[in-house]
CSV table of C-alpha atoms and ligand atoms in Angstrom, one decimal:
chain,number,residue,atom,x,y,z
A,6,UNK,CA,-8.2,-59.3,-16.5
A,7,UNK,CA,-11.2,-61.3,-16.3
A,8,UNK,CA,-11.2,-64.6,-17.7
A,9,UNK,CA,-14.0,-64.8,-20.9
A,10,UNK,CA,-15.5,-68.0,-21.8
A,11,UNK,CA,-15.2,-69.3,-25.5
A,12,UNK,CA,-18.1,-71.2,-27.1
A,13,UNK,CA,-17.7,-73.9,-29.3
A,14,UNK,CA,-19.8,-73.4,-32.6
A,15,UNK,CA,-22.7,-76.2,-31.1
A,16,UNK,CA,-23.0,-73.8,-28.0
A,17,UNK,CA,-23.4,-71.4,-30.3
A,18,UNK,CA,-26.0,-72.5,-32.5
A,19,UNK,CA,-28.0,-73.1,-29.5
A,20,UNK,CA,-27.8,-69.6,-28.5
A,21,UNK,CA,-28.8,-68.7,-32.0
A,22,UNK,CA,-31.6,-71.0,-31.6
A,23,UNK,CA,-32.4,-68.7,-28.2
A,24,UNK,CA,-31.6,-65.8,-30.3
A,25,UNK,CA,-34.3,-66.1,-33.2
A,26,UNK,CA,-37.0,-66.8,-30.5
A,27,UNK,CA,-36.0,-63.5,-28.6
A,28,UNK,CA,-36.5,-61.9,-32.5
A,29,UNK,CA,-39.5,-62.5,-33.1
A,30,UNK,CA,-40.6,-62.5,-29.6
A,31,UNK,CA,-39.6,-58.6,-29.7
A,32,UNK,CA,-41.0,-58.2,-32.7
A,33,UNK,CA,-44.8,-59.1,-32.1
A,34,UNK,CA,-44.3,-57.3,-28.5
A,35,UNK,CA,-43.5,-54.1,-30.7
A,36,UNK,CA,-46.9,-54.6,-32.3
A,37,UNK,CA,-48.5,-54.1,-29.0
A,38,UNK,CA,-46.7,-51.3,-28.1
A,39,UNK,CA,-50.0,-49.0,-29.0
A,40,UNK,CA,-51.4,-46.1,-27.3
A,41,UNK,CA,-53.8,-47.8,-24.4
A,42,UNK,CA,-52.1,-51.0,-24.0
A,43,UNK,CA,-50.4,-51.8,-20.6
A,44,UNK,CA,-47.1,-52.7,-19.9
A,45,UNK,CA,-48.8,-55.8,-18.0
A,46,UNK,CA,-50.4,-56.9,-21.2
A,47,UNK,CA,-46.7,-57.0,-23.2
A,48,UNK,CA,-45.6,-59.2,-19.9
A,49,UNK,CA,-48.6,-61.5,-20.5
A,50,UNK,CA,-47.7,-61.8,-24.6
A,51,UNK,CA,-43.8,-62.6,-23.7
A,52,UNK,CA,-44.0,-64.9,-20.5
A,53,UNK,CA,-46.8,-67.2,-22.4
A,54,UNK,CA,-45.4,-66.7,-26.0
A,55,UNK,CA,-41.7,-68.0,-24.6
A,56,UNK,CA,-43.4,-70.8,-22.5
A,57,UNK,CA,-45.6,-71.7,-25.9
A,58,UNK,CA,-42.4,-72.1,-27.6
A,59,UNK,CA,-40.4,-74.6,-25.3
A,60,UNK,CA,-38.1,-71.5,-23.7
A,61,UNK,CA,-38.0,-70.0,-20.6
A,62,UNK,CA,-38.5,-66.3,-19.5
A,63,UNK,CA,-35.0,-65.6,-17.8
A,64,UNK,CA,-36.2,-62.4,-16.2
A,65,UNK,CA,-38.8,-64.0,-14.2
A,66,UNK,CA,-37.5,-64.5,-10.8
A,67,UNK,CA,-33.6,-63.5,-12.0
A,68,UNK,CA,-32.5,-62.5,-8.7
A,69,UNK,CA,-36.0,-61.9,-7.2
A,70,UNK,CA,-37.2,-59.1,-10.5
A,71,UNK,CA,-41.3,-60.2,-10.2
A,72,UNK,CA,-41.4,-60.1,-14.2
A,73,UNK,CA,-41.1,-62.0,-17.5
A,74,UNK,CA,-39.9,-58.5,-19.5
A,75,UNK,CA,-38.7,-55.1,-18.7
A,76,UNK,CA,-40.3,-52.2,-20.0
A,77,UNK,CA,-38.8,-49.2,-20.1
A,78,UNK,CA,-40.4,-45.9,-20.8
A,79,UNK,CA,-39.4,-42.7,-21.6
A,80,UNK,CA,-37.2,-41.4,-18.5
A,81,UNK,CA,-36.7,-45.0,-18.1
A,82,UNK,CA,-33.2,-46.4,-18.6
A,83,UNK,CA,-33.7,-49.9,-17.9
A,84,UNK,CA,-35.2,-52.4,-16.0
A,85,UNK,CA,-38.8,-51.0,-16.0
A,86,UNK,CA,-41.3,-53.6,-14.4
A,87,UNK,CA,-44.3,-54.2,-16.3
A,88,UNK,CA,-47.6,-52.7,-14.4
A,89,UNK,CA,-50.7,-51.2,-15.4
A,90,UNK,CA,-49.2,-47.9,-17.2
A,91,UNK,CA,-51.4,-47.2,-20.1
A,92,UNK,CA,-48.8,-46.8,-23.5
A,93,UNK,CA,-49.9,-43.1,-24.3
A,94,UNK,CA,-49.3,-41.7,-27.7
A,95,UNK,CA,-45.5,-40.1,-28.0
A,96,UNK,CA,-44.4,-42.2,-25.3
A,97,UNK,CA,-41.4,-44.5,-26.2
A,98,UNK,CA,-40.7,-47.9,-24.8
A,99,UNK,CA,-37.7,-50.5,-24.5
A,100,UNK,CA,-38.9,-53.9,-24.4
A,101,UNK,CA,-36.0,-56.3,-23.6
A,102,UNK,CA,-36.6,-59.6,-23.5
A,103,UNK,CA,-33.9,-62.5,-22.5
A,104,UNK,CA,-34.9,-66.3,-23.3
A,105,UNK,CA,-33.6,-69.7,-22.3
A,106,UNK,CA,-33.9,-72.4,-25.1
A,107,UNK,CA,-32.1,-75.6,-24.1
A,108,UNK,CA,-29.8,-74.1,-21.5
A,109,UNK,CA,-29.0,-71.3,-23.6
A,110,UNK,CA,-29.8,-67.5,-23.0
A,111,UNK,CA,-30.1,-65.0,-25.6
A,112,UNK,CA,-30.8,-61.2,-24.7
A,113,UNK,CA,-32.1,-58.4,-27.0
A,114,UNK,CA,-34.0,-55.2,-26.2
A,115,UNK,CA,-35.7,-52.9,-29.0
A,116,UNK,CA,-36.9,-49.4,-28.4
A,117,UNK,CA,-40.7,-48.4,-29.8
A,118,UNK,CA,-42.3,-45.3,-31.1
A,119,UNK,CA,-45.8,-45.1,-29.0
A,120,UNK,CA,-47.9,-43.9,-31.7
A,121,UNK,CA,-46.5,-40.7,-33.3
A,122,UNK,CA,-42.6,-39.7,-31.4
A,123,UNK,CA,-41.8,-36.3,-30.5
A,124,UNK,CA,-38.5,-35.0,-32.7
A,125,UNK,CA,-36.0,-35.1,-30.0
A,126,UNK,CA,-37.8,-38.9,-29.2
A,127,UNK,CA,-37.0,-39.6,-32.8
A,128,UNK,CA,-33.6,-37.9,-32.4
A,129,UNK,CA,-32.5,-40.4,-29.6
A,130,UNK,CA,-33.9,-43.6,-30.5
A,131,UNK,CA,-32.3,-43.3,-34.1
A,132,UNK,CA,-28.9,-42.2,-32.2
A,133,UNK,CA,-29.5,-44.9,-29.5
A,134,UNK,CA,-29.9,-47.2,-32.8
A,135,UNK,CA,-26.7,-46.4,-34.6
A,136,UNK,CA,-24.8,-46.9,-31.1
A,137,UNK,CA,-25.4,-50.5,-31.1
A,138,UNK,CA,-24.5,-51.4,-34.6
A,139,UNK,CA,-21.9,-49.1,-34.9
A,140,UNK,CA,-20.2,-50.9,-31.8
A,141,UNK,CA,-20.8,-54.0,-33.0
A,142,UNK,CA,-19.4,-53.1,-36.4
A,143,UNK,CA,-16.6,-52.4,-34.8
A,144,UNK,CA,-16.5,-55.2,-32.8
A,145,UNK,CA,-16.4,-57.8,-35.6
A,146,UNK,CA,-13.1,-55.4,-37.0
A,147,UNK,CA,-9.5,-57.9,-37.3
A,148,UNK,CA,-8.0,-57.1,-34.0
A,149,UNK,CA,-10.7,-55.4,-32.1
A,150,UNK,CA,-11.0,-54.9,-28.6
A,151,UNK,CA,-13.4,-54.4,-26.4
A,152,UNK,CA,-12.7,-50.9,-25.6
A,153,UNK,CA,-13.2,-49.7,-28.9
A,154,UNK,CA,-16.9,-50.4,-28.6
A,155,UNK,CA,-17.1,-47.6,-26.2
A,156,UNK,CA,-14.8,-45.4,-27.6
A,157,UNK,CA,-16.9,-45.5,-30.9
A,158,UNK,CA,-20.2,-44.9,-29.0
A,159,UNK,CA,-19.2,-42.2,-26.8
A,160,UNK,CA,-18.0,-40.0,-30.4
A,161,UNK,CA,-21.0,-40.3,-31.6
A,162,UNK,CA,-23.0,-39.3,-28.4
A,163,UNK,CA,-20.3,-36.6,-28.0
A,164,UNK,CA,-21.1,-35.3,-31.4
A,165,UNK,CA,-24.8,-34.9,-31.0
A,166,UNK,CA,-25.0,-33.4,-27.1
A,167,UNK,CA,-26.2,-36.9,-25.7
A,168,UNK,CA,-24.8,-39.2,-22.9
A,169,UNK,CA,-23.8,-42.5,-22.4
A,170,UNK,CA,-24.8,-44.4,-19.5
A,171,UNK,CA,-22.1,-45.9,-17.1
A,172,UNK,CA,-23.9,-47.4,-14.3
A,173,UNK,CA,-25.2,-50.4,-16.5
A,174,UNK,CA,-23.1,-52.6,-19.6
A,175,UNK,CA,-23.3,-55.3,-21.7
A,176,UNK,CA,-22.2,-58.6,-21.2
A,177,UNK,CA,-20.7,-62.2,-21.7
A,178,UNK,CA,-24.0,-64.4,-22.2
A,179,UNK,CA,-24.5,-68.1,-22.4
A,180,UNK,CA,-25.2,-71.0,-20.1
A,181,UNK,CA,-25.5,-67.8,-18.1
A,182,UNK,CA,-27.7,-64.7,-18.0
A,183,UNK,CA,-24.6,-62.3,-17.4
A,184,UNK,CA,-21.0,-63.8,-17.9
A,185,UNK,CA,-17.7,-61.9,-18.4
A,186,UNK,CA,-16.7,-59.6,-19.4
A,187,UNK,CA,-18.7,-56.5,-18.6
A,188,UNK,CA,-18.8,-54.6,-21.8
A,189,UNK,CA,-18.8,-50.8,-21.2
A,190,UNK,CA,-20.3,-48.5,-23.3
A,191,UNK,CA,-18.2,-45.4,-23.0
A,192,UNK,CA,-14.3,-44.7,-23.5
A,193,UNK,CA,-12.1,-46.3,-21.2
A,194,UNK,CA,-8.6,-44.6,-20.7
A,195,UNK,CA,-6.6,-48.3,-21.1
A,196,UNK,CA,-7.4,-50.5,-24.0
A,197,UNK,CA,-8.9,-53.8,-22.6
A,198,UNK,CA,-9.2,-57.2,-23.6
A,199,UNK,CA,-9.3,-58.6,-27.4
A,200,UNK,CA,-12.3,-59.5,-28.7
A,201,UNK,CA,-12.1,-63.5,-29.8
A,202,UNK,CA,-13.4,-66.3,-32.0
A,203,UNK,CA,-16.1,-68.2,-29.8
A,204,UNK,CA,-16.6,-65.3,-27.3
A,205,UNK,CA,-20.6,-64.4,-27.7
A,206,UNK,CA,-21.5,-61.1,-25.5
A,207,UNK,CA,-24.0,-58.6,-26.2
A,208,UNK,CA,-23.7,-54.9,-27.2
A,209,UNK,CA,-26.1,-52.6,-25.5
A,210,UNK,CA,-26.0,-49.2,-25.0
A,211,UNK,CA,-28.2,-46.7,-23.0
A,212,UNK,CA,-27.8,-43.3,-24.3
A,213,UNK,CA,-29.4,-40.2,-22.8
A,214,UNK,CA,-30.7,-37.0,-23.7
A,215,UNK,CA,-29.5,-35.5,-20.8
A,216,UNK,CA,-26.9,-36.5,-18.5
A,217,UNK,CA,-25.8,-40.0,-17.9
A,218,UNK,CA,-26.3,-40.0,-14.3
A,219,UNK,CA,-29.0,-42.5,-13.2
A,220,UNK,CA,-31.3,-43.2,-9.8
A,221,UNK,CA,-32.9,-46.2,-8.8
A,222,UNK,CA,-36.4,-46.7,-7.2
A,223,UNK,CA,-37.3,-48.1,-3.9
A,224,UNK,CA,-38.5,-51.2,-5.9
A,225,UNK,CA,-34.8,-51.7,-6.5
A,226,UNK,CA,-35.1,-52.0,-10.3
A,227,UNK,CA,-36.7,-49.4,-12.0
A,228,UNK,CA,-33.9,-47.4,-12.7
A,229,UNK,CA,-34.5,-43.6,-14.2
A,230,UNK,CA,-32.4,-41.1,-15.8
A,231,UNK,CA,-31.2,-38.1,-12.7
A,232,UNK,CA,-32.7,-35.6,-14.6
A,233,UNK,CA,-35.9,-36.9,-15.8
A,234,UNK,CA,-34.8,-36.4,-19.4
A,235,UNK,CA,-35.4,-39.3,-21.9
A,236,UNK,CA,-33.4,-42.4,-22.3
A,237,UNK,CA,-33.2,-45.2,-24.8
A,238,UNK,CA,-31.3,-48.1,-25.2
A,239,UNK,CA,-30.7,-51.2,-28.4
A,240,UNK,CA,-29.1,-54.6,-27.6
A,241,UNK,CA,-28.3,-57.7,-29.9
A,242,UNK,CA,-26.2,-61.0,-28.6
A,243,UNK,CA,-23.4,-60.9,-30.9
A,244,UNK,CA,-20.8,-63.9,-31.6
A,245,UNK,CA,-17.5,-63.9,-32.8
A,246,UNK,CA,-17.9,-67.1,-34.9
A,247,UNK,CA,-15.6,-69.0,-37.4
A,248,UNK,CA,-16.9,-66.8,-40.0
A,249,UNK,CA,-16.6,-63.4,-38.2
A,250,UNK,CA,-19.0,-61.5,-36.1
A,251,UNK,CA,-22.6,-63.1,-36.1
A,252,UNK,CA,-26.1,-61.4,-34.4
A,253,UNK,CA,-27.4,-63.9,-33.2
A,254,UNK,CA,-30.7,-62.0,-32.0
A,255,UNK,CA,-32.0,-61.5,-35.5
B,1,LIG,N1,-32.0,-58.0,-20.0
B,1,LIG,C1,-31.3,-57.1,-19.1
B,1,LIG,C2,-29.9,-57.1,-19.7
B,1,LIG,O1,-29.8,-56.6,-20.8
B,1,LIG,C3,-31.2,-57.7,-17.7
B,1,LIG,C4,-32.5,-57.7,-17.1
B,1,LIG,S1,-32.4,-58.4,-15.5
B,1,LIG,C5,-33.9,-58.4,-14.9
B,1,LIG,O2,-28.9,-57.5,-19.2
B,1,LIG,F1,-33.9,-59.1,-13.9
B,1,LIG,F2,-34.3,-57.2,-14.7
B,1,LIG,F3,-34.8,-58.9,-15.8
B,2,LIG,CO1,-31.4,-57.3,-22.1
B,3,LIG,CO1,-28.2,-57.7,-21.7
């Protein structure tokens, strides 16, 4: 088993301090996420927005990714680099942002309607939605573990014909950008570790239309669903504080 820091409550108030930033970072990114703007022109808002506000853009140069955001869109299921793709109405787009405030990362990543989504777009980003919070509901549950986040994601994807990613999970977060443990997404066949006070991770799931296997580009980092069917993903940094379970990107 893998050996998962614990935070004391000041390290975690200064991921919370990350955490807000990445908020409202994503937030004003999801008001440029209109038909005709590039994905180039959300890079330029988040790299000089962070820098404006005393953070640091974690993706830029993370080993060697050329960007300050990843974009993901449509077929997408992560990691999208920002370029000069024109946003086209019915198109939907992850923006996922992670921030370093004094030392700290925070990492949260929103999916956007493009102007008017198709149903089945609607369909997936509301499922793709529910996913996260539901496994950080459970999460935040006396005695949880961290296989029950998956095993509560993967019913509900089971349910409505969809699929959950496996080549990508969440993670431990902190001083670092990804610490243990890895936090799978789907069901696991042994129960894993318990979820503690002062363990701060994040929850978020990828979940596709069509099946969960993925393919990367040449590039190395765009990474699109096998079957060219849609994909879209939800994350928040969650703690487990003295109080309970905290989101700290909100
Ligand atoms: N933010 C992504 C995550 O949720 C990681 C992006 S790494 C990058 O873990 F290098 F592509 F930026
Ligand atoms: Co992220
Ligand atoms: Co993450």
């Amino acid at each position: 088993m893998s050996k998962i820091p614990i935070k004391t409550p000041k390290e975690i108030e200064r991921i919370r301090d990350a955490g807000k930033l990445v908020a409202e970072t994503i937030a004003r990114s999801g008001e440029l996420c209109k038909p005709g703007v590039t994905t180039q022109e959300i890079d330029n808002f988040v790299r000089e927005f962070t820098l404006k506000n005393g953070a640091i853009p974690a993706c830029l140069g993370y080993k060697g990714y050329p960007k300050s955001v990843c974009t993901s869109v449509n077929e997408v299921v992560t990691h999208g680099i920002p370029s000069g793709y024109v946003l086209r109405d019915g198109d939907i787009i992850n923006v996922d942002i992670t921030s370093i405030l004094n030392g700290y990362h925070a990492d949260s990543s929103e999916t956007f309607f493009v102007g008017t989504p198709k149903p089945n777009a609607r369909e997936l980003v509301k499922t793709a939605r529910e996913c996260m919070f539901e496994g950080i509901r459970v999460a935040g549950l006396p005695g949880a573990r961290f296989s029950d986040i998956g095993a509560i994601i993967s019913g509900i994807c089971e349910e409505r014909g969809y699929s959950v990613v496996r080549d990508y999970c969440g993670h431990g977060i902190g001083k670092g950008f990804h610490e243990d443990p890895l936090v799978l997404h789907y069901r696991q066949r042994t129960p894993s570790q318990r979820i503690e006070r002062g363990m701060v991770f994040t929850v978020e799931p990828m979940i596709n239309e069509g099946t969960y296997k993925t393919k990367t580009l040449s590039d190395g980092w765009t990474t699109l669903t096998a079957d060219g069917k849609l994909s879209a993903q939800w994350e928040h940094t969650v703690a487990i504080t003295n109080h309970g379970l905290e989101i700290l990107t909100i």
